[in-house]
XYZ file of C-alpha atoms in Angstrom:
514
model
C 43.991 -9.040 -38.932
C 40.717 -10.799 -39.744
C 40.972 -12.602 -36.367
C 41.386 -9.269 -34.563
C 38.348 -7.850 -36.354
C 36.357 -10.898 -35.355
C 37.304 -10.402 -31.721
C 36.269 -6.764 -31.833
C 32.889 -7.665 -33.346
C 32.406 -10.295 -30.650
C 33.060 -7.747 -27.938
C 30.705 -5.319 -29.620
C 28.052 -8.005 -29.866
C 28.495 -8.734 -26.182
C 27.978 -5.067 -25.380
C 24.869 -4.944 -27.530
C 23.569 -8.040 -25.810
C 24.156 -6.467 -22.422
C 22.402 -3.275 -23.507
C 19.500 -5.323 -24.828
C 19.349 -7.184 -21.525
C 19.204 -3.910 -19.601
C 16.390 -2.491 -21.756
C 14.350 -5.682 -22.139
C 11.012 -5.766 -20.332
C 11.077 -8.196 -17.436
C 8.007 -8.522 -15.245
C 9.701 -9.063 -11.927
C 8.115 -8.621 -8.514
C 10.294 -8.350 -5.444
C 9.221 -10.350 -2.424
C 7.508 -8.395 0.331
C 10.019 -6.638 2.565
C 11.435 -8.551 5.516
C 12.924 -5.889 7.754
C 16.379 -6.435 9.235
C 16.596 -2.990 10.815
C 15.225 -1.853 14.186
C 11.964 0.029 14.602
C 12.232 3.661 15.624
C 10.421 3.889 18.962
C 9.670 7.432 20.057
C 7.621 6.736 23.207
C 9.045 5.470 26.489
C 7.205 3.024 28.748
C 5.630 5.770 30.853
C 4.203 7.541 27.808
C 2.845 4.280 26.374
C 1.105 3.385 29.629
C -0.435 6.862 29.924
C -1.817 6.725 26.375
C -3.149 3.186 26.841
C -4.827 4.139 30.141
C -6.347 7.257 28.603
C -7.660 5.255 25.621
C -9.391 2.849 27.990
C -10.899 5.887 29.765
C -12.190 7.225 26.442
C -13.845 3.887 25.630
C -15.355 3.458 29.101
C -16.431 7.032 29.873
C -16.782 8.930 26.588
C -17.652 5.968 24.373
C -17.950 5.610 20.604
C -20.965 5.890 18.315
C -22.215 3.039 16.122
C -24.756 4.877 13.969
C -27.714 3.435 12.039
C -26.687 -0.096 13.038
C -29.069 -1.675 15.593
C -27.515 -5.122 15.099
C -24.094 -3.784 16.098
C -25.549 -2.169 19.216
C -27.131 -5.486 20.208
C -23.863 -7.320 19.645
C -22.084 -4.880 21.962
C -24.776 -5.332 24.596
C -24.377 -9.088 24.365
C -20.655 -8.926 25.207
C -21.130 -6.565 28.155
C -20.856 -3.030 26.799
C -23.064 -0.200 28.071
C -25.240 0.968 25.188
C -27.237 4.186 25.418
C -28.895 5.216 22.184
C -26.135 4.864 19.572
C -23.361 5.474 22.105
C -21.364 2.411 23.115
C -19.269 2.558 26.275
C -16.832 -0.312 26.523
C -15.722 -1.347 30.023
C -12.005 -1.216 30.728
C -10.215 -4.278 29.435
C -13.123 -5.624 27.336
C -11.881 -4.374 23.948
C -8.340 -5.550 24.698
C -9.661 -8.980 25.680
C -11.671 -9.301 22.461
C -8.683 -8.223 20.352
C -6.608 -11.165 21.594
C -8.220 -13.479 19.018
C -7.034 -11.336 16.069
C -3.886 -12.813 14.442
C -0.580 -10.972 14.791
C 0.159 -11.798 11.153
C -1.584 -13.480 8.252
C -1.010 -14.458 4.635
C -2.994 -12.727 1.906
C -3.045 -15.143 -0.986
C -2.637 -13.969 -4.573
C -3.911 -15.963 -7.542
C -0.243 -16.383 -8.389
C 1.033 -18.120 -5.223
C 4.509 -16.691 -5.770
C 3.067 -13.222 -5.129
C 1.201 -13.973 -1.903
C 2.212 -11.666 0.958
C 2.575 -12.048 4.717
C 1.161 -9.064 6.629
C 2.548 -8.522 10.130
C 5.659 -9.394 12.081
C 8.813 -7.871 10.610
C 7.275 -7.692 7.129
C 6.239 -4.733 4.978
C 3.819 -4.917 2.047
C 3.580 -2.010 -0.407
C 0.311 -1.127 -2.168
C -0.527 1.812 -4.488
C -2.622 4.941 -4.012
C -6.290 4.475 -3.094
C -9.387 6.571 -3.751
C -8.605 9.702 -5.824
C -11.476 10.941 -8.029
C -9.017 12.728 -10.332
C -6.007 11.634 -12.346
C -3.180 13.630 -13.899
C -0.556 12.983 -16.526
C 1.771 15.060 -18.643
C -0.469 14.807 -21.714
C -4.016 15.245 -20.410
C -3.482 17.289 -17.268
C -5.870 17.013 -14.324
C -9.218 15.376 -15.085
C -11.845 13.049 -13.665
C -10.671 9.445 -13.623
C -12.104 6.872 -16.032
C -12.106 3.088 -16.159
C -9.390 3.273 -18.804
C -7.217 5.193 -16.326
C -7.959 2.601 -13.661
C -6.891 -0.239 -15.955
C -3.647 1.581 -16.764
C -2.812 1.954 -13.083
C -3.467 -1.742 -12.455
C -1.121 -2.583 -15.328
C 1.556 -0.233 -13.987
C 1.259 -1.786 -10.534
C 1.576 -5.238 -12.057
C 4.683 -4.164 -13.994
C 6.310 -2.413 -11.002
C 9.026 -4.521 -9.406
C 8.885 -3.020 -5.925
C 5.092 -3.072 -5.501
C 3.785 -6.228 -3.856
C 0.077 -5.465 -4.085
C -2.398 -4.311 -6.725
C -4.362 -2.183 -4.249
C -8.046 -1.345 -4.429
C -9.671 1.835 -5.755
C -6.458 3.075 -7.357
C -8.577 5.877 -8.781
C -12.352 6.358 -8.857
C -13.617 5.589 -12.403
C -16.341 8.237 -12.678
C -17.515 7.106 -16.130
C -18.997 3.911 -14.643
C -22.161 4.002 -12.466
C -21.411 4.148 -8.733
C -23.376 0.969 -8.016
C -21.523 -1.015 -10.706
C -17.970 0.321 -10.844
C -16.759 -1.978 -8.058
C -17.440 -4.929 -10.362
C -15.249 -3.508 -13.125
C -12.512 -2.571 -10.681
C -12.424 -6.065 -9.200
C -12.351 -7.578 -12.692
C -9.356 -5.404 -13.525
C -7.434 -6.518 -10.439
C -8.342 -10.165 -11.012
C -7.584 -10.325 -14.737
C -4.985 -7.631 -15.520
C -2.741 -8.564 -12.585
C -1.895 -11.605 -10.502
C -0.886 -9.698 -7.368
C -3.055 -9.504 -4.216
C -5.836 -6.900 -4.211
C -8.458 -5.169 -2.059
C -12.233 -5.515 -1.887
C -14.980 -2.895 -2.104
C -16.241 -1.140 1.044
C -18.677 1.445 -0.387
C -21.706 -0.701 0.519
C -22.147 -4.021 2.340
C -23.684 -5.531 -0.793
C -20.558 -4.596 -2.757
C -18.406 -6.235 -0.118
C -20.508 -9.361 -0.599
C -20.007 -9.123 -4.375
C -16.252 -8.940 -3.722
C -16.388 -12.133 -1.669
C -18.456 -13.950 -4.302
C -16.114 -12.937 -7.117
C -13.185 -14.213 -5.057
C -15.019 -17.492 -4.582
C -15.104 -17.805 -8.369
C -11.414 -16.885 -8.658
C -10.050 -18.968 -5.773
C -12.817 -21.447 -4.933
C -15.430 -21.044 -2.192
C -13.816 -23.353 0.339
C -10.407 -21.723 -0.147
C -11.862 -18.257 0.524
C -13.523 -19.365 3.759
C -10.317 -20.928 5.030
C -7.831 -18.323 3.763
C -7.496 -14.570 3.399
C -7.557 -13.431 -0.240
C -8.616 -9.802 0.232
C -7.711 -6.821 2.354
C -10.219 -3.976 2.714
C -10.008 -0.419 4.031
C -12.503 0.339 6.806
C -12.242 4.025 7.703
C -13.555 5.327 11.012
C -15.334 8.671 10.881
C -13.089 10.345 13.416
C -13.739 11.392 16.048
C -15.097 8.096 17.373
C -17.944 7.389 14.952
C -18.512 4.071 13.169
C -21.039 4.405 10.346
C -23.298 1.637 9.085
C -21.760 1.490 5.593
C -18.191 0.855 6.703
C -19.259 -1.392 9.567
C -21.598 -3.258 7.233
C -18.692 -3.962 4.893
C -16.518 -4.972 7.857
C -19.211 -7.404 8.987
C -19.210 -9.069 5.555
C -15.438 -9.361 5.389
C -14.919 -10.504 8.975
C -17.687 -13.109 8.631
C -15.881 -14.476 5.552
C -12.389 -14.461 7.120
C -11.137 -11.551 5.017
C -8.844 -8.848 6.378
C -9.988 -5.362 7.382
C -7.762 -2.361 7.939
C -9.435 -0.546 10.841
C -8.222 2.964 10.185
C -9.065 6.261 11.884
C -8.943 9.179 9.441
C -6.939 11.720 11.383
C -6.379 15.344 10.436
C -4.782 16.785 13.550
C -6.603 19.857 14.836
C -9.808 18.972 12.963
C -10.589 15.297 13.599
C -8.246 14.789 16.548
C -6.494 16.970 19.139
C -3.561 19.114 18.046
C -1.203 17.321 20.451
C 0.599 14.095 19.539
C -0.322 12.322 22.785
C -3.978 13.328 22.482
C -4.141 12.155 18.879
C -2.530 8.818 19.781
C -5.064 8.347 22.580
C -7.968 8.839 20.194
C -6.386 6.662 17.481
C -5.858 3.816 19.944
C -9.396 4.042 21.319
C -10.929 4.022 17.823
C -8.805 1.125 16.584
C -9.468 -0.936 19.701
C -13.231 -0.500 19.323
C -13.136 -1.364 15.602
C -10.891 -4.414 15.897
C -12.838 -5.661 18.909
C -16.040 -5.426 16.878
C -14.488 -7.443 14.053
C -13.700 -10.170 16.593
C -17.277 -10.140 17.872
C -18.341 -10.916 14.287
C -15.782 -13.726 13.890
C -13.035 -14.461 16.395
C -9.764 -14.868 14.531
C -10.743 -12.708 11.551
C -7.622 -10.810 10.337
C -7.533 -7.141 11.308
C -4.914 -4.438 10.792
C -4.292 -1.471 13.110
C -4.623 1.499 10.749
C -3.550 5.116 11.186
C -3.990 7.657 8.401
C -2.364 10.773 9.812
C -1.942 14.308 8.582
C -1.719 17.690 10.256
C -3.608 20.797 9.168
C -2.649 24.190 7.821
C -4.289 26.496 10.338
C -4.560 29.296 7.761
C -6.300 27.405 4.940
C -7.670 24.321 6.712
C -5.963 22.087 4.138
C -4.256 18.865 5.266
C -0.460 18.886 5.289
C 1.904 15.970 4.773
C 5.480 14.998 5.488
C 5.417 17.027 8.694
C 7.259 16.176 11.921
C 3.997 15.953 13.860
C 2.572 13.319 11.516
C 5.836 11.387 11.809
C 5.659 11.418 15.602
C 2.096 10.073 15.540
C 3.082 7.412 13.002
C 6.035 6.251 15.100
C 3.948 6.180 18.268
C 1.033 4.354 16.664
C 3.443 1.662 15.486
C 4.503 1.032 19.075
C 0.875 0.839 20.217
C 0.014 -1.579 17.408
C 2.872 -3.898 18.326
C 1.831 -3.865 21.991
C -1.656 -4.961 20.899
C -0.134 -7.713 18.762
C -1.700 -6.396 15.532
C -0.260 -5.740 12.054
C 0.168 -2.027 11.390
C -0.917 0.076 8.416
C 0.244 3.668 7.937
C 2.348 6.072 5.835
C 2.519 6.314 2.030
C 3.664 8.643 -0.746
C 1.820 11.519 0.915
C 2.135 15.091 -0.341
C -0.016 18.169 -0.764
C 1.613 19.352 -3.981
C -0.405 19.861 -7.163
C 2.412 18.532 -9.366
C 5.160 15.898 -9.026
C 7.632 18.645 -8.120
C 10.142 19.409 -5.362
C 7.398 19.814 -2.736
C 5.968 16.438 -3.711
C 9.422 14.835 -3.544
C 10.306 16.255 -0.122
C 6.971 15.393 1.478
C 6.821 11.953 -0.126
C 10.364 11.051 0.920
C 9.603 12.050 4.512
C 6.384 10.027 4.494
C 7.888 6.890 2.946
C 10.895 6.850 5.236
C 8.841 7.381 8.380
C 6.736 4.368 7.369
C 9.774 2.154 7.093
C 11.221 3.334 10.396
C 7.844 3.108 12.184
C 7.567 -0.609 11.452
C 4.596 -0.351 9.094
C 3.435 -3.764 7.857
C 0.979 -2.652 5.150
C 1.653 0.631 3.368
C -1.320 1.752 1.325
C -0.817 4.831 -0.919
C 2.857 3.900 -1.369
C 2.937 5.365 -4.898
C 0.946 7.759 -7.076
C -0.524 10.092 -4.421
C -0.812 13.797 -5.308
C -2.747 16.864 -4.134
C -3.650 15.534 -0.704
C -5.075 12.328 -2.147
C -7.421 13.988 -4.650
C -5.262 12.991 -7.627
C -3.585 9.783 -8.802
C -0.708 10.924 -11.004
C 0.773 8.588 -13.621
C 4.253 10.101 -13.612
C 4.398 10.252 -9.835
C 3.203 6.640 -9.712
C 6.326 5.392 -11.480
C 8.581 7.888 -9.679
C 7.318 6.692 -6.306
C 7.331 3.035 -7.335
C 10.987 3.457 -8.279
C 11.780 4.951 -4.872
C 10.177 1.997 -3.120
C 13.310 0.123 -4.123
C 15.187 2.338 -1.670
C 12.975 1.034 1.144
C 13.790 -2.530 0.115
C 17.499 -1.697 0.225
C 17.388 0.050 3.593
C 15.303 -2.726 5.136
C 18.019 -5.273 4.374
C 20.246 -3.725 6.986
C 24.016 -4.267 7.003
C 25.401 -7.671 6.046
C 28.575 -8.812 7.789
C 29.207 -12.265 6.377
C 32.581 -13.109 4.858
C 31.679 -11.676 1.456
C 30.372 -8.435 2.985
C 33.491 -7.970 5.075
C 35.429 -7.713 1.764
C 38.776 -8.422 3.359
C 39.980 -10.162 0.178
C 39.259 -6.973 -1.779
C 41.069 -4.770 0.726
C 44.113 -7.057 0.589
C 44.032 -7.231 -3.227
C 43.823 -3.460 -3.790
C 46.072 -2.253 -0.981
C 47.093 1.383 -0.428
C 46.663 3.755 -3.356
C 44.788 1.367 -5.662
C 41.158 1.266 -6.760
C 38.423 -1.320 -6.481
C 36.840 -1.110 -9.943
C 38.670 -4.106 -11.349
C 39.222 -6.263 -8.281
C 37.707 -9.732 -8.050
C 35.278 -8.819 -5.247
C 33.829 -5.913 -7.243
C 33.504 -8.047 -10.373
C 31.687 -10.734 -8.391
C 29.261 -8.344 -6.640
C 28.720 -5.229 -8.780
C 25.446 -6.329 -10.370
C 23.657 -6.570 -7.034
C 25.782 -4.262 -4.892
C 23.756 -1.070 -5.375
C 20.112 -0.180 -5.878
C 19.452 0.919 -9.465
C 16.904 3.568 -10.375
C 14.732 3.221 -13.483
C 13.815 6.922 -13.418
C 16.569 9.092 -11.949
C 19.318 10.390 -14.255
C 22.993 9.904 -13.374
C 24.511 10.568 -16.805
C 27.185 13.211 -17.455
C 25.866 16.674 -18.289
C 26.772 16.409 -21.985
C 24.931 13.095 -22.400
C 21.915 14.412 -20.495
C 21.815 17.504 -22.701
C 22.184 15.463 -25.913
C 19.236 13.272 -24.836
C 16.920 16.255 -24.504
C 17.801 17.699 -21.081
C 14.787 15.948 -19.588
C 13.713 16.515 -15.992
C 12.497 13.682 -13.776
C 8.853 14.135 -14.744
C 9.680 13.909 -18.454
C 11.705 10.767 -17.860
C 8.781 9.348 -15.872
C 6.429 10.063 -18.779
C 8.634 7.924 -20.989
C 8.717 5.226 -18.324
C 4.898 5.132 -18.136
C 4.627 4.829 -21.916
C 7.311 2.128 -22.027
C 5.652 -0.004 -19.345
C 2.168 0.247 -20.827
C 3.444 -0.492 -24.338
C 5.173 -3.629 -23.107
C 2.450 -4.851 -20.747
C 1.624 -8.544 -21.055
C -1.514 -9.815 -19.358
C -0.947 -12.697 -16.904
C -2.672 -15.933 -17.870
C -5.948 -16.893 -16.224
C -7.934 -20.092 -16.610
C -10.459 -19.378 -19.434
C -13.292 -21.027 -17.499
C -12.657 -18.817 -14.472
C -12.434 -15.736 -16.681
C -15.726 -16.632 -18.345
C -17.410 -17.261 -14.987
C -16.249 -13.870 -13.690
C -17.544 -12.124 -16.817
C -20.900 -13.889 -16.474
C -21.151 -12.883 -12.804
C -20.410 -9.226 -13.580
C -22.856 -9.148 -16.497
C -25.632 -10.690 -14.419
C -25.039 -8.313 -11.513
C -25.052 -5.264 -13.763
C -28.231 -6.395 -15.496
C -29.993 -6.817 -12.148
C -30.071 -3.097 -11.299
C -30.434 0.273 -13.010
C -27.471 2.613 -13.262
C -26.931 4.947 -10.308
C -24.422 7.799 -10.286
C -24.953 8.836 -6.653
């Protein structure tokens, strides 16, 4: 009898240990996705050739504007473009020739080498939402973002298994002066996380600050020889390249850092309403931007970007998760691959004001189209709400959880001896079940993707635990992650040098909130 009791306690202890293992906080980051599934290619060869020919016509006959940037105009003249005022007309074939020096893939190094990512090829890197001035959570509602909010998002990104990248302006901290907030944001990425991150593009001088801070973090020689930052260079569609974004691009390209050259497309407002017309404009804009980056420094990493939404013709508001945006995203992926460039598009896009059913439908459509389109760098992959105006804490962890689905789909179908499971089929035979067979016991831990947010419990258990909906569960997940956050170690001398740099920079200029 005592022996039997001992055995029961041992089994109970084992169960408790397993439960403790499941609930313990483990800071685990999945490797960037290596896709083993085919790309979905919507355009045939004839359509691709028509769009490419039309894009060359746009560059040669319509041209693009490089505004308030005399140095850029001179650079274009020097390589053979026709410059009239601020309009640059690029002869057929010139942009494509210049683009040839841009790498088809590159490594962005993280301060933790295990978390470095390879952008391009069959790979997919996931980064969080970028740019919202507002944040929302279940406790405080919708409000202007603060630096405290920003730090929380960086911590959540660091703690999220399926996110490979810390991102950039995860939200816009409006309580810090405009001319100084980039310093605090970079410090957060560099010290609160050890994943790769993005540099500032709101002014060329801030891009230079980003490079100099990276030189402290990684070493000056390392930065010049390797890519340690990605930056988002938006084109003012249609076909306008402003001096601020191009000034930042010039800094990054000169220093061998990656730029996402990304048209900002709202179909019907900033591009034609037709898919083929939009793709023509997107291709022309990207070709001009990437070509310019190669004029600055041949071989500088550049990413073919495409931010795409359609428009509600009644309200003028952008719409997301629509079939038209998907078609453009698929087609742009084909065009990017034909240029030999990494591709950025898609994300957790939605127009909803809350993390509700609309948000879920639109986000699922947007995430899945990104995977199928062959996206290499997915910015905005979690946390996006209200057309990009809001970074939502609950939606951040809901989306980050769903990114695990993309990892699972991208694996494709295994067909090795273990996957064939013939031993299991023989063992179970007709009329049996597989729960206890040797193959199931050997594979069950890794056989299926596991959600950290969705609820699969029986109704009675769900009701006993408070009948929580997904948003309420996500609130608990946010609180759990932040409560258990542990800052990654950083060399104290490097940390001190970064703090000194930021303090000196801030002291050198008065606060500016515009």
